[in-house]
Tab-separated table of C-alpha atoms and ligand atoms in Angstrom:
chain	number	residue	atom	x	y	z
A	7	MET	CA	-33.682	11.830	-9.162
A	8	THR	CA	-32.740	8.726	-7.674
A	9	SER	CA	-29.756	6.783	-7.567
A	10	ASN	CA	-31.949	4.085	-9.396
A	11	SER	CA	-32.976	6.311	-12.620
A	12	PRO	CA	-30.437	5.845	-15.794
A	13	ASN	CA	-29.720	9.247	-15.575
A	14	PHE	CA	-28.299	9.552	-12.206
A	15	LEU	CA	-24.847	10.963	-12.114
A	16	LEU	CA	-22.779	10.538	-8.906
A	17	PRO	CA	-22.243	14.015	-7.425
A	18	VAL	CA	-18.605	14.731	-6.844
A	19	PRO	CA	-17.484	14.401	-2.910
A	20	ALA	CA	-16.467	18.138	-1.755
A	21	THR	CA	-14.350	16.693	0.800
A	22	SER	CA	-10.704	16.029	1.245
A	23	LEU	CA	-9.606	13.018	0.002
A	24	GLN	CA	-10.192	10.832	3.014
A	25	ILE	CA	-11.384	7.160	2.159
A	26	PRO	CA	-14.546	6.687	4.835
A	27	PRO	CA	-14.015	3.631	7.664
A	28	GLN	CA	-17.324	2.833	6.137
A	29	ALA	CA	-19.331	2.780	3.151
A	30	ILE	CA	-21.568	6.049	2.965
A	31	LEU	CA	-24.687	4.391	1.990
A	32	GLN	CA	-28.315	6.142	0.689
A	33	ASN	CA	-31.260	5.249	2.237
A	34	GLY	CA	-32.246	1.836	1.403
A	35	GLU	CA	-28.552	0.842	-0.148
A	36	GLN	CA	-26.444	-2.248	1.312
A	37	THR	CA	-22.873	-2.478	1.376
A	38	LEU	CA	-21.320	-4.423	-1.407
A	39	ARG	CA	-18.264	-6.858	-1.630
A	40	PHE	CA	-16.436	-5.174	-4.411
A	41	SER	CA	-16.040	-2.069	-5.866
A	42	LEU	CA	-13.915	-1.585	-9.047
A	43	VAL	CA	-13.135	2.211	-10.088
A	44	LEU	CA	-12.337	2.854	-13.877
A	45	PRO	CA	-10.784	5.959	-14.314
A	46	THR	CA	-11.528	7.450	-18.028
A	47	TYR	CA	-10.327	10.263	-20.368
A	48	ASN	CA	-11.445	9.865	-23.752
A	49	GLU	CA	-11.990	6.272	-23.338
A	50	ALA	CA	-15.552	6.826	-25.636
A	51	ASN	CA	-14.362	3.763	-28.121
A	52	ASN	CA	-13.619	1.627	-25.005
A	53	ILE	CA	-16.066	2.194	-22.494
A	54	SER	CA	-18.911	-0.350	-23.231
A	55	ASP	CA	-16.619	-3.200	-24.358
A	56	ILE	CA	-14.466	-2.873	-20.886
A	57	ILE	CA	-18.169	-2.849	-18.862
A	58	SER	CA	-19.285	-5.538	-20.700
A	59	LYS	CA	-16.337	-7.849	-20.106
A	60	LEU	CA	-15.542	-6.825	-16.234
A	61	SER	CA	-19.292	-7.607	-15.829
A	62	GLU	CA	-19.162	-10.893	-17.606
A	63	ILE	CA	-16.481	-11.784	-15.138
A	64	LEU	CA	-17.659	-10.647	-11.879
A	65	ASP	CA	-21.315	-12.135	-12.504
A	66	THR	CA	-19.643	-15.895	-12.383
A	67	GLU	CA	-18.102	-14.895	-9.176
A	68	ILE	CA	-19.783	-12.529	-7.362
A	69	LEU	CA	-22.997	-11.739	-9.008
A	70	GLY	CA	-25.160	-8.633	-7.070
A	71	GLU	CA	-22.455	-7.862	-4.697
A	72	TYR	CA	-20.145	-5.745	-6.863
A	73	GLU	CA	-20.290	-2.025	-8.430
A	74	LEU	CA	-18.313	-0.761	-11.302
A	75	LEU	CA	-17.605	2.947	-10.981
A	76	VAL	CA	-16.344	5.223	-14.181
A	77	ILE	CA	-14.982	8.556	-12.481
A	78	ASP	CA	-14.697	10.392	-16.057
A	79	ASP	CA	-13.030	13.832	-16.237
A	80	ASN	CA	-15.543	15.485	-18.084
A	81	SER	CA	-14.273	14.145	-21.735
A	82	PRO	CA	-14.349	15.727	-24.940
A	83	ASP	CA	-15.416	12.295	-26.785
A	84	ARG	CA	-18.481	12.245	-23.683
A	85	THR	CA	-17.499	9.067	-22.367
A	86	TRP	CA	-19.438	9.725	-19.283
A	87	GLU	CA	-22.803	9.935	-21.347
A	88	ILE	CA	-21.975	6.759	-22.907
A	89	ALA	CA	-21.249	4.955	-19.604
A	90	GLN	CA	-24.258	6.755	-18.356
A	91	ASN	CA	-26.758	5.264	-21.424
A	92	LEU	CA	-25.371	1.884	-20.376
A	93	ILE	CA	-26.647	1.801	-16.788
A	94	PRO	CA	-30.050	0.054	-17.460
A	95	LYS	CA	-28.224	-2.424	-19.212
A	96	TYR	CA	-25.819	-2.784	-16.151
A	97	PRO	CA	-27.305	-1.747	-12.820
A	98	GLN	CA	-24.158	-2.564	-11.229
A	99	LEU	CA	-22.808	0.610	-13.079
A	100	ARG	CA	-22.325	3.839	-11.538
A	101	VAL	CA	-21.073	7.235	-13.461
A	102	MET	CA	-19.300	10.497	-12.222
A	103	ARG	CA	-18.547	13.307	-14.519
A	104	ARG	CA	-15.912	15.759	-12.615
A	105	GLU	CA	-16.096	19.222	-14.660
A	106	THR	CA	-13.323	20.864	-12.213
A	107	GLU	CA	-11.221	18.439	-10.868
A	108	ARG	CA	-8.533	16.555	-12.867
A	109	GLY	CA	-6.298	13.666	-12.653
A	110	LEU	CA	-5.768	10.002	-12.917
A	111	SER	CA	-5.156	9.753	-9.004
A	112	THR	CA	-7.567	12.046	-7.728
A	113	ALA	CA	-10.340	10.035	-9.896
A	114	VAL	CA	-9.459	6.877	-8.184
A	115	ILE	CA	-9.710	8.311	-4.771
A	116	ARG	CA	-13.281	9.998	-5.459
A	117	GLY	CA	-14.513	7.219	-6.929
A	118	TRP	CA	-13.414	5.115	-3.787
A	119	GLN	CA	-15.136	7.825	-1.343
A	120	VAL	CA	-18.221	7.217	-2.984
A	121	ALA	CA	-17.924	3.197	-3.162
A	122	ARG	CA	-20.294	0.977	-1.126
A	123	GLY	CA	-17.580	-1.923	-1.112
A	124	ASP	CA	-15.450	-3.591	1.303
A	125	VAL	CA	-12.838	-3.915	-1.010
A	126	LEU	CA	-11.745	-1.338	-3.250
A	127	GLY	CA	-10.014	-1.410	-6.760
A	128	VAL	CA	-8.538	0.059	-9.697
A	129	ILE	CA	-8.441	-1.177	-13.447
A	130	ASP	CA	-7.504	1.033	-16.657
A	131	ALA	CA	-10.587	1.542	-18.850
A	132	ASP	CA	-8.651	0.640	-22.214
A	133	LEU	CA	-8.485	-2.717	-21.918
A	134	GLN	CA	-4.542	-2.649	-21.360
A	135	HIS	CA	-5.182	-4.173	-18.441
A	136	PRO	CA	-6.376	-7.390	-19.122
A	137	PRO	CA	-10.168	-8.301	-17.366
A	138	GLU	CA	-9.322	-12.110	-16.977
A	139	THR	CA	-6.487	-11.051	-13.784
A	140	LEU	CA	-9.500	-9.756	-11.950
A	141	LEU	CA	-10.395	-12.766	-10.394
A	142	LYS	CA	-6.886	-13.856	-9.786
A	143	LEU	CA	-6.759	-10.260	-7.756
A	144	TRP	CA	-9.977	-10.593	-6.027
A	145	ARG	CA	-9.181	-14.819	-5.089
A	146	GLU	CA	-5.829	-13.355	-3.214
A	147	ILE	CA	-7.823	-11.093	-1.603
A	148	GLN	CA	-10.240	-13.899	-0.712
A	149	ARG	CA	-7.201	-15.173	0.752
A	150	GLY	CA	-6.645	-13.018	3.438
A	151	ALA	CA	-4.463	-10.558	1.452
A	152	ASP	CA	-4.661	-6.693	2.341
A	153	LEU	CA	-3.693	-5.332	-1.213
A	154	ALA	CA	-3.573	-7.894	-4.142
A	155	THR	CA	-2.002	-6.263	-7.156
A	156	ALA	CA	-1.004	-7.039	-11.048
A	157	SER	CA	2.420	-6.878	-12.068
A	158	ARG	CA	4.300	-6.694	-15.213
A	159	HIS	CA	7.715	-7.948	-13.624
A	160	LEU	CA	6.801	-11.377	-12.724
A	161	ASP	CA	7.668	-14.598	-14.298
A	162	SER	CA	3.846	-14.476	-16.216
A	163	GLY	CA	3.972	-10.758	-16.443
A	164	GLY	CA	5.098	-8.613	-19.317
A	165	VAL	CA	4.984	-5.695	-21.600
A	166	SER	CA	3.720	-6.678	-25.238
A	167	ASP	CA	5.439	-4.277	-27.554
A	168	TRP	CA	7.070	-1.357	-25.464
A	169	SER	CA	9.719	0.661	-27.186
A	170	MET	CA	13.198	0.512	-25.603
A	171	ILE	CA	12.740	4.062	-24.406
A	172	ARG	CA	9.460	3.315	-23.049
A	173	ARG	CA	11.038	0.296	-21.084
A	174	VAL	CA	13.914	2.131	-19.978
A	175	LEU	CA	12.002	5.369	-18.743
A	176	SER	CA	9.714	2.737	-16.321
A	177	ARG	CA	12.570	0.990	-14.990
A	178	GLY	CA	14.452	4.469	-14.280
A	179	ALA	CA	11.539	5.526	-12.744
A	180	GLN	CA	11.451	2.544	-10.559
A	181	LEU	CA	14.852	2.728	-9.325
A	182	LEU	CA	14.476	6.514	-8.463
A	183	GLY	CA	11.852	5.570	-6.246
A	184	LEU	CA	13.825	2.913	-4.751
A	185	VAL	CA	16.529	5.181	-3.942
A	186	LEU	CA	13.690	7.918	-2.377
A	187	LEU	CA	11.550	5.633	-0.858
A	188	PRO	CA	12.737	2.105	-0.689
A	189	GLU	CA	10.045	0.811	2.096
A	190	VAL	CA	7.390	1.413	0.028
A	191	ILE	CA	8.529	1.463	-3.889
A	192	GLY	CA	10.549	-1.923	-2.564
A	193	ARG	CA	7.706	-3.591	-1.310
A	194	VAL	CA	6.327	-4.567	-4.796
A	195	SER	CA	7.696	-5.727	-8.155
A	196	ASP	CA	5.675	-3.340	-10.069
A	197	PRO	CA	4.886	-0.017	-7.855
A	198	MET	CA	3.901	1.884	-11.321
A	199	SER	CA	0.926	-0.615	-11.737
A	200	GLY	CA	-2.312	0.852	-11.849
A	201	TYR	CA	-4.257	-2.516	-11.515
A	202	PHE	CA	-4.634	-3.682	-7.977
A	203	LEU	CA	-7.441	-4.332	-5.202
A	204	VAL	CA	-7.189	-3.090	-1.519
A	205	ARG	CA	-9.178	-3.768	1.384
A	206	ARG	CA	-11.296	-0.667	2.427
A	207	ASN	CA	-9.665	-1.524	6.127
A	208	ALA	CA	-6.663	-0.584	4.938
A	209	LEU	CA	-7.083	2.625	4.026
A	210	ALA	CA	-9.973	3.312	6.390
A	211	GLY	CA	-9.519	7.098	7.761
A	212	VAL	CA	-6.491	7.599	5.546
A	213	THR	CA	-6.336	10.960	3.744
A	214	MET	CA	-4.581	10.486	0.640
A	215	ASN	CA	-2.372	13.168	-1.460
A	216	PRO	CA	-1.590	11.897	-4.703
A	217	LEU	CA	-0.225	13.757	-7.752
A	218	GLY	CA	-0.381	12.776	-11.235
A	219	TYR	CA	-0.553	9.064	-12.000
A	220	LYS	CA	0.706	6.183	-9.778
A	221	ILE	CA	-2.140	5.856	-7.399
A	222	LEU	CA	-0.246	2.504	-5.914
A	223	ILE	CA	2.584	4.304	-4.485
A	224	GLU	CA	0.111	6.418	-2.519
A	225	VAL	CA	-1.706	3.200	-1.051
A	226	LEU	CA	1.386	1.699	0.021
A	227	GLY	CA	2.925	4.889	1.620
A	228	ARG	CA	-0.024	5.608	3.762
A	229	GLY	CA	-2.056	2.882	3.985
A	230	ASN	CA	-1.911	0.179	6.583
A	231	ILE	CA	-0.791	-2.890	4.633
A	232	ARG	CA	0.805	-5.898	5.632
A	233	TRP	CA	-0.290	-8.852	3.561
A	234	ILE	CA	0.397	-8.161	-0.090
A	235	SER	CA	-0.221	-10.683	-3.176
A	236	GLU	CA	1.102	-9.960	-6.470
A	237	VAL	CA	-0.002	-11.722	-9.638
A	238	GLY	CA	1.597	-11.440	-13.160
A	239	TYR	CA	-0.176	-10.075	-16.361
A	240	VAL	CA	1.076	-8.778	-19.848
A	241	PHE	CA	0.334	-5.076	-20.211
A	242	GLN	CA	-2.253	-4.988	-23.424
A	243	GLU	CA	-1.451	-2.841	-26.745
A	244	ARG	CA	-3.951	-0.135	-26.814
A	245	GLN	CA	-6.270	-1.002	-29.670
A	246	GLU	CA	-8.744	2.314	-29.371
A	247	GLY	CA	-7.682	5.665	-27.985
A	248	GLU	CA	-4.601	6.943	-26.732
A	249	SER	CA	-2.494	7.331	-23.655
A	250	LYS	CA	-2.135	10.217	-21.896
A	251	VAL	CA	1.350	10.307	-20.594
A	252	THR	CA	3.606	12.994	-21.442
A	253	ALA	CA	6.883	14.032	-19.588
A	254	LYS	CA	4.363	15.885	-17.214
A	255	GLN	CA	3.286	12.805	-15.609
A	256	TYR	CA	7.460	11.787	-15.200
A	257	ILE	CA	7.791	15.260	-13.466
A	258	GLU	CA	4.469	14.891	-11.431
A	259	TYR	CA	6.020	11.399	-10.293
A	260	ILE	CA	9.030	12.933	-9.110
A	261	GLN	CA	7.424	15.333	-7.037
A	262	HIS	CA	5.062	12.593	-5.734
A	263	LEU	CA	8.020	10.814	-4.708
A	264	ILE	CA	9.647	13.664	-2.893
A	265	ARG	CA	6.102	14.785	-1.315
A	266	LEU	CA	5.696	10.929	0.358
A	267	ARG	CA	9.160	10.916	1.621
A	268	LEU	CA	8.962	14.544	3.449
A	269	SER	CA	5.523	13.276	5.099
A	270	LEU	CA	6.478	9.754	5.768
A	271	TRP	CA	9.950	10.844	7.527
A	272	PRO	CA	9.404	10.373	11.318
A	273	VAL	CA	10.243	14.147	11.829
A	274	GLU	CA	8.330	14.176	15.370
A	275	ARG	CA	9.996	10.860	16.738
A	276	PHE	CA	13.271	12.132	15.752
A	277	LEU	CA	13.106	15.652	17.629
A	278	ARG	CA	11.859	13.459	20.625
A	279	PHE	CA	15.143	11.544	20.329
A	280	GLY	CA	17.028	14.527	20.011
A	281	VAL	CA	15.591	16.067	23.297
A	282	VAL	CA	16.455	12.538	25.164
A	283	GLY	CA	19.627	12.760	23.925
A	284	PHE	CA	20.313	16.056	25.262
A	285	SER	CA	18.979	15.004	28.849
A	286	GLY	CA	21.307	12.197	28.633
A	287	VAL	CA	24.394	14.444	28.118
A	288	PHE	CA	23.113	16.215	31.258
A	289	VAL	CA	22.852	13.136	33.574
A	290	ASP	CA	26.439	12.126	32.040
A	291	MET	CA	27.509	15.431	33.217
A	292	VAL	CA	26.163	15.354	36.782
A	293	VAL	CA	27.019	11.650	37.535
A	294	LEU	CA	30.343	12.395	36.004
A	295	TYR	CA	30.768	15.369	38.777
A	296	LEU	CA	29.646	13.406	41.763
A	297	LEU	CA	31.729	10.329	40.987
A	298	HIS	CA	34.932	11.788	39.739
A	299	ASP	CA	34.424	15.117	42.463
A	300	GLY	CA	31.314	15.551	44.012
A	301	ILE	CA	31.395	12.441	46.708
A	302	PHE	CA	33.663	9.581	45.285
A	303	ASN	CA	36.612	10.809	44.218
A	304	LEU	CA	36.711	8.082	41.522
A	305	PRO	CA	39.241	8.361	38.707
A	306	LEU	CA	38.215	10.431	35.662
A	307	THR	CA	38.246	7.212	33.257
A	308	ARG	CA	36.184	5.161	35.246
A	309	SER	CA	33.903	7.693	36.398
A	310	LYS	CA	33.090	8.464	32.712
A	311	ILE	CA	32.254	5.029	32.131
A	312	ILE	CA	30.041	4.911	34.388
A	313	ALA	CA	28.508	8.387	33.612
A	314	ALA	CA	28.100	6.960	30.366
A	315	GLU	CA	26.303	3.676	31.167
A	316	VAL	CA	24.138	5.924	33.286
A	317	ALA	CA	23.282	8.377	30.669
A	318	ILE	CA	22.295	5.424	28.204
A	319	ILE	CA	20.056	3.841	30.885
A	320	ASN	CA	18.675	7.446	31.385
A	321	ASN	CA	18.323	7.748	27.342
A	322	PHE	CA	16.792	4.188	27.228
A	323	LEU	CA	14.245	4.429	29.471
A	324	TRP	CA	12.978	7.758	28.076
A	325	ASN	CA	12.932	6.735	24.587
A	326	ASP	CA	11.257	3.306	25.303
A	327	ILE	CA	8.417	5.337	27.126
A	328	TRP	CA	8.410	8.421	24.961
A	329	THR	CA	9.826	8.107	21.899
A	330	PHE	CA	9.187	4.792	20.629
A	331	GLY	CA	6.241	3.952	23.248
A	332	ASP	CA	3.722	3.132	20.575
A	333	ILE	CA	5.805	0.357	19.739
A	334	SER	CA	7.173	-0.622	22.645
A	335	THR	CA	3.585	-0.923	24.011
A	336	ARG	CA	3.395	-3.733	21.185
A	337	GLN	CA	6.157	-5.776	21.987
A	338	ARG	CA	5.450	-6.435	25.863
A	339	GLY	CA	6.932	-8.021	28.492
A	340	GLN	CA	10.449	-7.495	30.812
A	341	ARG	CA	12.173	-10.029	28.328
A	342	GLN	CA	11.752	-7.941	24.994
A	343	ARG	CA	12.395	-4.762	26.982
A	344	ILE	CA	15.965	-5.970	28.095
A	345	LYS	CA	16.455	-6.969	24.618
A	346	ARG	CA	15.690	-3.708	23.612
A	347	PHE	CA	17.928	-2.566	25.737
A	348	LEU	CA	20.719	-4.244	25.086
A	349	LYS	CA	20.700	-3.694	21.337
A	350	PHE	CA	20.232	-0.098	21.966
A	351	ASN	CA	23.634	-0.278	24.012
A	352	LEU	CA	25.268	-1.791	21.559
A	353	ILE	CA	24.239	0.799	18.495
A	354	CYS	CA	25.015	3.246	21.245
A	355	LEU	CA	28.406	1.956	21.474
A	356	THR	CA	29.221	1.969	17.968
A	357	GLY	CA	28.065	4.944	17.568
A	358	LEU	CA	30.829	6.251	20.016
A	359	ILE	CA	33.288	4.691	18.344
A	360	LEU	CA	31.680	6.126	14.827
A	361	ASN	CA	32.112	9.606	16.991
A	362	VAL	CA	35.789	9.092	17.420
A	363	ALA	CA	36.619	7.892	13.923
A	364	LEU	CA	34.713	10.861	12.305
A	365	LEU	CA	35.889	13.229	14.650
A	366	ASN	CA	39.274	12.034	13.668
A	367	LEU	CA	38.588	11.998	10.058
A	368	LEU	CA	37.034	15.594	9.877
A	369	TYR	CA	40.208	16.845	12.216
A	370	ASN	CA	43.058	15.082	10.972
A	371	LEU	CA	42.145	14.770	7.535
A	372	LEU	CA	39.851	17.856	6.545
A	373	GLY	CA	41.538	20.036	8.833
A	374	ILE	CA	38.041	21.467	10.291
A	375	ASN	CA	38.377	22.966	13.616
A	376	GLU	CA	38.071	20.513	16.377
A	377	TYR	CA	34.924	21.488	18.279
A	378	LEU	CA	32.906	22.062	14.678
A	379	ALA	CA	33.960	18.336	13.571
A	380	ASN	CA	32.976	17.206	17.145
A	381	LEU	CA	29.396	18.701	16.686
A	382	MET	CA	29.144	17.491	13.070
A	383	ALA	CA	30.176	14.042	14.215
A	384	ILE	CA	27.529	13.950	17.214
A	385	GLY	CA	24.970	15.172	14.616
A	386	LEU	CA	25.848	12.536	12.156
A	387	VAL	CA	26.007	9.879	14.888
A	388	THR	CA	22.670	10.986	16.049
A	389	PHE	CA	21.134	10.208	12.738
A	390	TRP	CA	22.926	7.011	12.501
A	391	ASN	CA	21.753	5.981	16.151
A	392	PHE	CA	18.027	6.822	15.596
A	393	TRP	CA	18.109	4.966	12.608
A	394	ILE	CA	19.470	2.051	13.605
A	395	ASN	CA	17.657	1.960	16.806
A	396	LEU	CA	14.218	2.676	15.142
A	397	LYS	CA	15.080	-0.443	12.558
A	398	LEU	CA	16.739	-2.997	15.022
A	399	SER	CA	15.732	-2.252	18.844
A	400	TRP	CA	12.014	-0.716	18.568
A	401	ARG	CA	11.059	-2.771	15.071
A	402	VAL	CA	7.849	-2.617	14.339
A	403	THR	CA	7.255	-6.242	13.764
A	404	GLU	CA	4.692	-7.480	11.065
A	405	ILE	CA	2.925	-9.741	13.023
A	406	ASP	CA	2.071	-8.781	16.815
B	1	LIG	N1	-10.462	10.318	-15.078
B	1	LIG	C1	-9.410	10.363	-15.458
B	1	LIG	N2	-8.623	11.664	-15.492
B	1	LIG	N3	-8.933	9.197	-15.916
B	1	LIG	C2	-7.909	9.562	-16.508
B	1	LIG	C3	-6.743	10.296	-16.704
B	1	LIG	C4	-7.563	11.630	-16.019
B	1	LIG	O1	-6.728	12.440	-15.630
B	1	LIG	N4	-5.784	10.046	-17.394
B	1	LIG	C5	-5.751	8.945	-17.649
B	1	LIG	N5	-6.976	8.582	-17.143
B	1	LIG	C6	-7.343	7.200	-17.909
B	1	LIG	C7	-7.619	6.986	-18.993
B	1	LIG	O2	-8.386	6.760	-19.756
B	1	LIG	C8	-7.282	4.919	-18.659
B	1	LIG	O3	-8.303	4.577	-18.582
B	1	LIG	C9	-5.993	4.871	-17.295
B	1	LIG	O4	-6.524	6.066	-16.864
B	1	LIG	C10	-5.135	5.123	-17.826
B	1	LIG	O5	-4.453	5.881	-18.700
B	1	LIG	P1	-3.374	5.934	-19.787
B	1	LIG	O6	-3.242	7.172	-20.338
B	1	LIG	O7	-4.215	4.711	-20.751
B	1	LIG	O8	-2.334	5.346	-19.002
B	1	LIG	P2	-1.228	4.340	-20.078
B	1	LIG	O9	-1.425	2.860	-20.347
B	1	LIG	O10	-0.243	5.087	-20.496
B	1	LIG	O11	-0.320	4.118	-18.295
B	1	LIG	C11	-0.444	3.133	-17.404
B	1	LIG	O12	0.571	2.881	-16.981
B	1	LIG	C12	0.483	1.813	-16.043
B	1	LIG	C13	1.744	0.431	-16.168
B	1	LIG	O13	1.751	-0.111	-15.439
B	1	LIG	C14	-0.968	3.837	-16.173
B	1	LIG	O14	-2.494	4.123	-16.268
B	1	LIG	C15	-1.353	2.596	-15.104
B	1	LIG	O15	-2.575	2.569	-14.670
B	1	LIG	C16	-0.575	0.997	-15.925
B	1	LIG	O16	-0.757	0.185	-15.057
B	2	LIG	MN1	-3.143	2.824	-21.201
């Protein structure tokens, strides 16, 4: 059976959920400009309609340069079979039937893995995502966006007829996401959207690890996405079939947030920062000894100030070369380095003030033993120092 024969079903990739940097082509096949995935589960009554509408719209813009990928999870209503029977009429259509794996997000990724396009997309198959919006999204990508996403929360967007409870749940989920993953959820107005296009480049080689429904969060969290464009749309009422959302999807969403949070936390960097911090303590001690006792006999306070500054310089150099080395090389030049050093110095100084304040608070107000209190204060200040330095001194700038 060849890939052109009507009964051809796409094999399900047996690999991990990694997006290939380049389209994997069978002999004679060409790369396409666009691959749009339609995940389906029991959409027998919608599938012909949506395929026809999408084809009509895309033919006006990129005839012969796109494909539609229906990824069905062995629907009891045989959506996959209906889709398969449409292939002779729509040669740009390809169908995958998954018999073991389940779930919306992994279906989308399996589709992208076999996709031949340079731009990857996803749309619900139940016509709740208006097909007309697709061209607006496509044009945003043509303008240079890495990600173009449809949003219900822009001026031109909305939900047609949602109950109060569903609105509250949806906004609550977004709020929870903002607390747990601000740097991901905060980048778009509608992080729950399942209607978006993304450049393959932005996901090339990335291994996805999603859970449940919200694939956009995964793309924003793990992809290399700089330019984001949003397009408003109104989420339509479902005419046929029913939504698969149950309480399970909400629980999976929370699990997904936590999983992403843990994997995006810069654990390794933080450990390096800690090691450098320790080296600083050692430097501080040695310099203090040399100045105060060893060679110079300087007074204690003066010795300590110099010792602390030497330790700060020591820490800065190691952090600049090692802890944040990958970022420093992107901000080249002596001036940039001096800027980073001055910021680092300032942050360490505020850290010191914070340290003293915390020590006093814990010891005087809470009556905690002073050494234990000092240890706790140092721990907290290390977090502070790390985080603020990451955000200010070695900030990854969007343009480099
Ligand atoms: N392959 C596969 N496997 N497809 C699935 C599965 C699954 O387990 N579950 C759902 N789908 C398909 C549906 O057939 C439909 O095409 C699409 O995924 C969305 O599922 P719905 O059940 O219709 O979801 P919804 O309308 O309640 O929820 C939607 O909420 C968001 C609102 O912003 C999500 O689907 C988002 O895509 C949407 O944007
Ligand atoms: Mn739906």
